Short mmCIF file of C-alpha atoms in Angstrom, two decimals:
data_model
loop_
_atom_site.label_atom_id
_atom_site.label_comp_id
_atom_site.label_asym_id
_atom_site.label_seq_id
_atom_site.Cartn_x
_atom_site.Cartn_y
_atom_site.Cartn_z
CA UNK A 352 0.33 -1.62 -7.06
CA UNK A 353 -3.05 -1.84 -8.82
CA UNK A 354 -5.47 1.04 -8.42
CA UNK A 355 -8.76 -0.80 -8.00
CA UNK A 356 -10.87 2.33 -7.99
CA UNK A 357 -12.63 4.95 -5.92
CA UNK A 358 -15.69 3.89 -3.96
CA UNK A 359 -18.27 5.54 -1.78
CA UNK A 360 -17.80 2.72 0.74
CA UNK A 361 -15.35 -0.12 1.24
CA UNK A 362 -16.35 -3.00 3.51
CA UNK A 363 -13.81 -5.33 5.12
CA UNK A 364 -15.39 -8.72 5.68
CA UNK A 365 -17.53 -10.82 3.32
CA UNK A 366 -19.82 -12.58 5.78
CA UNK A 367 -23.52 -11.92 6.25
CA UNK A 368 -22.86 -8.53 7.91
CA UNK A 369 -20.63 -7.25 5.12
CA UNK A 370 -22.78 -8.57 2.29
CA UNK A 371 -26.01 -7.29 3.88
CA UNK A 372 -24.49 -3.82 4.23
CA UNK A 373 -23.24 -3.94 0.66
CA UNK A 374 -26.74 -4.82 -0.54
CA UNK A 375 -28.26 -1.92 1.40
CA UNK A 376 -25.72 0.59 0.08
CA UNK A 377 -25.98 -0.65 -3.51
CA UNK A 378 -29.74 -0.11 -3.33
CA UNK A 379 -29.00 3.52 -2.43
CA UNK A 380 -26.88 3.88 -5.57
CA UNK A 381 -23.48 3.88 -3.86
CA UNK A 382 -20.30 2.43 -5.34
CA UNK A 383 -19.25 -0.41 -3.02
CA UNK A 384 -16.34 -2.84 -2.70
CA UNK A 385 -15.61 -5.65 -0.24
CA UNK A 386 -12.17 -6.84 0.83
CA UNK A 387 -11.76 -10.16 2.67
CA UNK A 388 -8.65 -12.07 3.67
CA UNK A 389 -10.41 -15.35 2.87
CA UNK A 390 -13.42 -16.18 0.68
CA UNK A 391 -17.03 -15.07 1.25
CA UNK A 392 -18.54 -17.03 4.11
CA UNK A 393 -15.24 -18.37 5.43
CA UNK A 394 -16.19 -17.35 8.97
CA UNK A 395 -19.18 -18.07 11.19
CA UNK A 396 -21.66 -17.14 8.43
CA UNK A 397 -20.53 -20.18 6.46
CA UNK A 398 -21.74 -22.88 8.83
CA UNK A 399 -23.10 -25.94 6.98
CA UNK A 400 -26.61 -25.22 8.22
CA UNK A 401 -28.06 -22.44 10.37
CA UNK A 402 -31.50 -21.47 11.62
CA UNK A 403 -33.49 -18.26 11.44
CA UNK A 404 -35.47 -18.51 14.63
CA UNK A 405 -37.17 -15.41 16.11
CA UNK A 406 -38.02 -17.15 19.43
CA UNK A 407 -34.88 -16.60 21.46
CA UNK A 408 -33.55 -17.54 24.89
CA UNK A 409 -34.97 -19.80 27.55
CA UNK A 410 -38.30 -17.94 27.55
CA UNK A 411 -38.76 -17.99 23.76
CA UNK A 412 -38.84 -14.21 23.69
CA UNK A 413 -39.51 -12.54 20.34
CA UNK A 414 -36.20 -11.20 19.03
CA UNK A 415 -35.68 -7.46 18.70
CA UNK A 416 -37.80 -5.92 15.91
CA UNK A 417 -38.46 -9.42 14.58
CA UNK A 418 -41.25 -8.55 12.06
CA UNK A 419 -39.08 -5.99 10.26
CA UNK A 420 -35.90 -8.08 10.53
CA UNK A 421 -37.44 -11.31 9.24
CA UNK A 422 -39.15 -9.53 6.37
CA UNK A 423 -35.80 -8.14 5.20
CA UNK A 424 -34.00 -11.44 5.76
CA UNK A 425 -36.62 -13.30 3.71
CA UNK A 426 -36.49 -10.69 0.95
CA UNK A 427 -32.71 -11.03 0.58
CA UNK A 428 -32.87 -14.82 0.72
CA UNK A 429 -35.52 -14.95 -2.02
CA UNK A 430 -33.75 -12.41 -4.23
CA UNK A 431 -30.58 -14.49 -3.97
CA UNK A 432 -32.47 -17.75 -4.57
CA UNK A 433 -33.82 -16.47 -7.89
CA UNK A 434 -30.22 -16.29 -9.11
CA UNK A 435 -29.06 -19.63 -7.66
CA UNK A 436 -28.85 -22.97 -9.41
CA UNK A 437 -29.05 -24.80 -6.06
CA UNK A 438 -31.60 -24.75 -3.25
CA UNK A 439 -30.08 -23.37 -0.07
CA UNK A 440 -33.10 -22.71 2.17
CA UNK A 441 -36.39 -24.12 3.39
CA UNK A 442 -39.10 -22.27 5.28
CA UNK A 443 -40.41 -25.26 7.19
CA UNK A 444 -40.51 -23.72 10.66
CA UNK A 445 -38.65 -24.46 13.88
CA UNK A 446 -39.72 -26.71 16.78
CA UNK A 447 -38.79 -25.88 20.37
CA UNK A 448 -39.56 -28.85 22.66
CA UNK A 449 -40.00 -28.13 26.35
CA UNK A 450 -37.64 -30.71 27.85
CA UNK A 451 -38.69 -29.90 31.43
CA UNK A 452 -41.59 -28.31 33.29
CA UNK A 453 -39.83 -24.96 33.76
CA UNK A 454 -39.36 -24.58 30.00
CA UNK A 455 -42.96 -25.64 29.45
CA UNK A 456 -44.17 -22.81 31.68
CA UNK A 457 -42.00 -20.23 29.93
CA UNK A 458 -42.82 -21.48 26.44
CA UNK A 459 -46.57 -21.63 27.07
CA UNK A 460 -46.54 -17.96 28.13
CA UNK A 461 -44.59 -16.78 25.09
CA UNK A 462 -47.42 -16.44 22.49
CA UNK A 463 -49.32 -13.89 24.59
CA UNK A 464 -46.49 -12.35 26.60
CA UNK A 465 -44.49 -11.08 23.63
CA UNK A 466 -47.34 -10.06 21.30
CA UNK A 467 -46.32 -12.22 18.38
CA UNK A 468 -47.80 -11.44 14.97
CA UNK A 469 -50.76 -13.64 14.17
CA UNK A 470 -49.83 -17.08 12.90
CA UNK A 471 -46.15 -16.88 13.80
CA UNK A 472 -46.03 -19.17 16.83
CA UNK A 473 -48.18 -21.71 18.65
CA UNK A 474 -47.92 -23.54 21.96
CA UNK A 475 -48.79 -27.24 21.91
CA UNK A 476 -49.45 -29.17 25.12
CA UNK A 477 -48.01 -32.65 25.59
CA UNK A 478 -50.72 -34.54 23.70
CA UNK A 479 -50.86 -32.04 20.84
CA UNK A 480 -47.08 -31.92 20.56
CA UNK A 481 -46.75 -35.71 20.56
CA UNK A 482 -49.38 -36.04 17.85
CA UNK A 483 -47.76 -33.44 15.60
CA UNK A 484 -44.09 -34.31 16.31
CA UNK A 485 -43.96 -38.01 17.31
CA UNK A 486 -40.16 -38.29 17.14
CA UNK A 487 -39.81 -36.47 20.50
CA UNK A 488 -40.05 -39.01 23.33
CA UNK A 489 -39.17 -36.76 26.29
CA UNK A 490 -41.06 -33.47 26.43
CA UNK A 491 -43.65 -31.40 28.25
CA UNK A 492 -45.17 -29.92 25.12
CA UNK A 493 -43.46 -27.37 22.93
CA UNK A 494 -43.55 -24.44 20.56
CA UNK A 495 -43.93 -24.47 16.80
CA UNK A 496 -42.38 -21.32 15.31
CA UNK A 497 -43.92 -21.28 11.86
CA UNK A 498 -41.81 -18.37 10.56
CA UNK A 499 -38.52 -20.23 11.03
CA UNK A 500 -36.06 -20.87 8.21
CA UNK A 501 -33.28 -23.40 7.72
CA UNK A 502 -30.31 -22.28 5.60
CA UNK A 503 -27.23 -23.92 4.17
CA UNK A 504 -25.07 -21.05 5.38
CA UNK A 505 -21.98 -21.71 3.29
CA UNK A 506 -23.94 -22.06 0.05
CA UNK A 507 -26.14 -19.04 0.81
CA UNK A 508 -23.18 -16.72 1.40
CA UNK A 509 -21.48 -17.85 -1.81
CA UNK A 510 -24.64 -17.34 -3.84
CA UNK A 511 -25.31 -13.97 -2.18
CA UNK A 512 -21.84 -12.71 -3.08
CA UNK A 513 -22.35 -13.86 -6.68
CA UNK A 514 -25.80 -12.24 -6.84
CA UNK A 515 -24.45 -8.86 -5.70
CA UNK A 516 -21.64 -8.67 -8.26
CA UNK A 517 -23.94 -7.87 -11.23
CA UNK A 518 -25.65 -5.35 -8.92
CA UNK A 519 -22.36 -3.44 -8.81
CA UNK A 520 -20.39 -4.97 -5.93
CA UNK A 521 -16.65 -5.53 -6.43
CA UNK A 522 -15.07 -8.23 -4.27
CA UNK A 523 -11.35 -8.59 -3.56
CA UNK A 524 -10.83 -11.81 -1.62
CA UNK A 525 -8.18 -14.32 -0.65
CA UNK A 526 -5.49 -11.96 0.67
CA UNK A 527 -4.77 -10.23 4.01
CA UNK A 528 -6.04 -6.65 4.18
CA UNK A 529 -4.81 -3.41 5.76
CA UNK A 530 -6.25 0.10 5.77
CA UNK A 531 -5.23 3.65 6.66
CA UNK A 532 -6.69 7.17 6.60
CA UNK A 533 -4.95 9.63 4.31
CA UNK A 534 -6.01 13.12 3.19
CA UNK A 535 -9.69 12.61 3.90
CA UNK A 536 -9.95 9.15 2.34
CA UNK A 537 -9.69 5.57 3.57
CA UNK A 538 -7.05 3.60 1.66
CA UNK A 539 -7.57 -0.17 1.65
CA UNK A 540 -4.93 -2.57 0.34
CA UNK A 541 -4.40 -6.32 0.29
CA UNK A 542 -1.24 -8.34 -0.24
CA UNK A 543 -2.25 -8.88 -3.87
CA UNK A 544 -1.62 -5.13 -4.23
CA UNK A 545 -5.27 -4.30 -4.87
CA UNK A 546 -5.69 -0.73 -3.59
CA UNK A 547 -8.92 1.21 -3.22
CA UNK A 548 -9.88 4.55 -1.75
CA UNK A 549 -13.23 5.46 -0.24
CA UNK A 550 -15.06 8.08 1.79
CA UNK A 551 -16.40 5.42 4.19
CA UNK A 552 -14.82 2.31 5.64
CA UNK A 553 -16.90 -0.39 7.35
CA UNK A 554 -15.38 -3.15 9.51
CA UNK A 555 -17.47 -6.34 9.48
CA UNK A 556 -14.76 -8.93 10.12
CA UNK A 557 -16.53 -10.97 12.78
CA UNK A 558 -14.23 -12.42 15.43
CA UNK A 559 -11.25 -10.48 14.02
CA UNK A 560 -12.85 -7.27 15.31
CA UNK A 561 -11.56 -8.17 18.77
CA UNK A 562 -8.00 -7.99 17.40
CA UNK A 563 -8.46 -4.65 15.59
CA UNK A 564 -6.80 -1.81 17.55
CA UNK A 565 -9.43 0.66 16.34
CA UNK A 566 -12.11 -1.22 18.28
CA UNK A 567 -10.12 -2.26 21.37
CA UNK A 568 -12.28 -0.03 23.57
CA UNK A 569 -15.24 -2.34 22.99
CA UNK A 570 -15.70 -5.42 25.17
CA UNK A 571 -15.77 -7.88 22.27
CA UNK A 572 -15.66 -11.55 23.21
CA UNK A 573 -15.24 -14.52 20.87
CA UNK A 574 -17.12 -17.78 21.38
CA UNK A 575 -16.37 -20.98 19.51
CA UNK A 576 -19.24 -22.93 18.02
CA UNK A 577 -19.16 -26.37 16.45
CA UNK A 578 -21.43 -28.44 14.28
CA UNK A 579 -21.52 -32.13 13.46
CA UNK A 580 -23.33 -33.56 10.46
CA UNK A 581 -24.98 -36.89 11.25
CA UNK A 582 -26.09 -39.34 8.57
CA UNK A 583 -28.81 -41.96 9.18
CA UNK A 584 -29.75 -45.10 7.25
CA UNK A 585 -33.41 -44.14 7.39
CA UNK A 586 -35.21 -40.78 7.01
CA UNK A 587 -35.74 -38.90 10.25
CA UNK A 588 -39.46 -38.56 11.01
CA UNK A 589 -39.20 -34.77 11.20
CA UNK A 590 -40.97 -31.97 9.36
CA UNK A 591 -39.02 -28.97 10.70
CA UNK A 592 -35.70 -28.03 12.28
CA UNK A 593 -35.28 -28.07 16.05
CA UNK A 594 -34.08 -25.51 18.58
CA UNK A 595 -33.08 -27.52 21.63
CA UNK A 596 -29.80 -27.34 23.56
CA UNK A 597 -28.35 -25.57 20.54
CA UNK A 598 -29.96 -26.40 17.22
CA UNK A 599 -30.65 -29.32 14.89
CA UNK A 600 -30.98 -28.25 11.27
CA UNK A 601 -33.07 -30.50 9.02
CA UNK A 602 -33.89 -30.26 5.30
CA UNK A 603 -36.91 -32.02 3.85
CA UNK A 604 -34.91 -32.64 0.68
CA UNK A 605 -32.23 -34.49 2.73
CA UNK A 606 -34.29 -36.31 5.38
CA UNK A 607 -31.50 -38.74 6.31
CA UNK A 608 -29.17 -35.96 7.43
CA UNK A 609 -29.13 -33.74 10.52
CA UNK A 610 -26.68 -30.96 11.41
CA UNK A 611 -26.37 -30.45 15.17
CA UNK A 612 -24.73 -27.24 16.35
CA UNK A 613 -24.06 -25.37 19.56
CA UNK A 614 -21.86 -22.81 21.24
CA UNK A 615 -19.13 -24.96 22.70
CA UNK A 616 -16.23 -23.00 24.20
CA UNK A 617 -16.11 -19.50 25.67
CA UNK A 618 -12.31 -19.60 25.98
CA UNK A 619 -11.18 -21.71 23.01
CA UNK A 620 -7.57 -22.78 22.70
CA UNK A 621 -7.58 -23.64 19.00
CA UNK A 622 -9.74 -23.25 15.91
CA UNK A 623 -10.44 -26.72 14.57
CA UNK A 624 -13.31 -29.11 15.41
CA UNK A 625 -12.35 -31.71 17.98
CA UNK A 626 -13.44 -35.02 19.48
CA UNK A 627 -14.57 -33.36 22.70
CA UNK A 628 -16.89 -31.08 20.74
CA UNK A 629 -18.26 -34.03 18.77
CA UNK A 630 -19.07 -35.90 21.98
CA UNK A 631 -20.74 -32.77 23.33
CA UNK A 632 -22.99 -32.62 20.27
CA UNK A 633 -23.73 -36.34 20.39
CA UNK A 634 -25.03 -35.91 23.95
CA UNK A 635 -27.33 -33.11 22.77
CA UNK A 636 -28.65 -35.35 20.01
CA UNK A 637 -29.23 -38.20 22.46
CA UNK A 638 -30.99 -35.95 25.00
CA UNK A 639 -33.42 -34.60 22.41
CA UNK A 640 -33.90 -37.82 20.43
CA UNK A 641 -33.07 -40.76 22.73
CA UNK A 642 -31.65 -43.71 20.81
CA UNK A 643 -30.96 -41.87 17.56
CA UNK A 644 -27.33 -41.19 18.41
CA UNK A 645 -26.70 -44.95 18.12
CA UNK A 646 -28.06 -44.90 14.58
CA UNK A 647 -25.89 -41.99 13.40
CA UNK A 648 -22.61 -41.89 11.54
CA UNK A 649 -20.58 -38.68 11.38
CA UNK A 650 -20.49 -37.17 7.89
CA UNK A 651 -18.58 -34.02 8.79
CA UNK A 652 -17.57 -31.47 11.41
CA UNK A 653 -17.21 -27.68 11.33
CA UNK A 654 -16.19 -24.97 13.77
CA UNK A 655 -16.26 -21.18 13.77
CA UNK A 656 -16.20 -18.13 16.01
CA UNK A 657 -18.99 -15.77 16.93
CA UNK A 658 -18.37 -12.37 18.47
CA UNK A 659 -20.55 -10.97 21.24
CA UNK A 660 -20.64 -8.05 23.66
CA UNK A 661 -21.83 -8.21 27.30
CA UNK A 662 -25.50 -7.46 26.56
CA UNK A 663 -25.55 -10.05 23.72
CA UNK A 664 -26.99 -7.56 21.21
CA UNK A 665 -25.59 -6.55 17.81
CA UNK A 666 -23.28 -3.58 17.45
CA UNK A 667 -23.34 -0.95 14.68
CA UNK A 668 -22.23 2.66 14.43
CA UNK A 669 -19.42 5.11 13.70
CA UNK A 670 -16.11 5.30 15.53
CA UNK A 671 -16.17 8.03 18.20
CA UNK A 672 -12.99 9.79 17.00
CA UNK A 673 -12.17 8.51 13.50
CA UNK A 674 -14.13 10.08 10.68
CA UNK A 675 -16.33 7.80 8.57
CA UNK A 676 -15.03 4.60 10.15
CA UNK A 677 -17.89 2.22 10.98
CA UNK A 678 -18.39 -1.12 12.69
CA UNK A 679 -21.00 -3.85 12.25
CA UNK A 680 -20.53 -6.92 14.41
CA UNK A 681 -21.41 -8.91 17.52
CA UNK A 682 -24.28 -10.65 15.77
CA UNK A 683 -23.81 -13.82 17.78
CA UNK A 684 -26.28 -16.41 16.52
CA UNK A 685 -28.57 -13.78 14.98
CA UNK A 686 -26.57 -13.06 11.83
CA UNK A 687 -28.89 -14.54 9.23
CA UNK A 688 -32.04 -13.14 10.83
CA UNK A 689 -30.75 -9.67 11.75
CA UNK A 690 -28.05 -8.98 9.14
CA UNK A 691 -30.14 -7.41 6.36
CA UNK A 692 -32.16 -5.25 8.77
CA UNK A 693 -29.06 -3.97 10.56
CA UNK A 694 -27.37 -3.42 7.21
CA UNK A 695 -30.23 -1.09 6.27
CA UNK A 696 -29.90 0.78 9.58
CA UNK A 697 -26.18 1.26 8.97
CA UNK A 698 -26.90 2.48 5.42
CA UNK A 699 -29.39 4.98 6.89
CA UNK A 700 -26.63 6.31 9.13
CA UNK A 701 -23.99 6.51 6.39
CA UNK A 702 -26.18 7.98 3.65
CA UNK A 703 -28.78 10.04 5.53
CA UNK A 704 -27.24 10.57 8.95
CA UNK A 705 -30.16 8.81 10.68
CA UNK A 706 -29.16 7.77 14.18
CA UNK A 707 -28.93 4.05 14.91
CA UNK A 708 -31.49 2.78 17.47
CA UNK A 709 -29.97 2.84 20.95
CA UNK A 710 -30.50 -0.92 21.48
CA UNK A 711 -27.88 -1.79 18.86
CA UNK A 712 -25.84 1.42 18.63
CA UNK A 713 -22.17 1.60 19.52
CA UNK A 714 -23.13 4.64 21.60
CA UNK A 715 -24.32 2.40 24.44
CA UNK A 716 -20.68 1.54 25.18
CA UNK A 717 -19.31 5.09 24.99
#
C-alpha cells in the first residue's frame, strides 16, 4: 500500500466535471487529487468533437446562466490552450437551420424572447440565410449563434489534465477505484494500491453514478450517444459548425472532415458504436445536406454515455446523510459549456458553505 498523501478534496472522475471542479478548488488554494479508473476524458467528455452552443432545445432557448457559464468555459479553454502544442478549439459560431416552418417560427422569436446579450445571436430569413450559408438546400431561414465553440473533446480533456498538474493537481488513473469513510476522513484507494485521505470526496464519474449505491436515491438515467467522422474529397463549403438533428462539428483547419453526433439510444444494450447508429447518423447528414452523404467515407466512429435526470438539468450538491460527500453530474450535452461554472458553484459550497442555486441543486430531488 502506497500512501499518496492527504488532500483537502479528492475527486473521482477525470472528465470535464471532475477537472473543472479541480480547477476551481486549486484556485482557492486547496490540495486536490483525482482518481479515475480509466484515463482523463475516457467517457463522454472525450468525444472526437463537441459543440458549445448556448441556444438549446427546439425553441433555441438561452441556456441557464449562459453569460456567466460561457465566460468561465472560454476562460478555461484559453488558459489550457496557452499550454497546448496542438489546437483543440475554434470559436467560429454555430448555425441552427430551421428545417421546417414550426422551427422557423420558434427560432425567429428567440433573439427577443430570451433577452440574449447583444451580438450573441441573429435570426436570418430564407434569403439572408441562403446568401450567408449556401450549403443548406432545405431550410426556412435559421439562427447564427456567434458565441458558439467547436472543441476536439478528447484532445481538450487531455491537455486540461496536463495543464492542471503544474497547478498542483495529482492524478491517479488507469485503475478501478473504491472509497470509504473512516474516522472523519474519506479514504480513496485504487487497485494499484494508491491510497489517499481527504476531508471532502466528490463523485464526478458520469454514467457510473447510476451504479453507485450512495446515489441510488437519484433518478439518474444513462443515454448512449454516437458520432461518426465523415471524410470528403473536397472541402465542405461551411464556415461554422451546425446544430441540426444532433450536431455536425466542423473545423476550418480541417474543412474536408465533419463529425456528426447525436443521442442515439435511451436503453442501450451494449457500449460500442454499431452499424445501426452509423446509418442513423448518415440519415441526419443527408437530411441537413442532401447529396453529401453520397460523397462521404467513414473515417471513424465513437460512442459514449451521458447521464441525465428527469428535468434534464445538471446536478450538484452534498449527500443528505453522508458528511462531506458531494456529487457533480447529469450534465447531458452541456458539459463543456456548463462544467467550469458549475465547478465554481460546487467550490463555493465546499469552501464557503454558499448554497447551490436551486435550479441545479441536489436538494430539488430530496
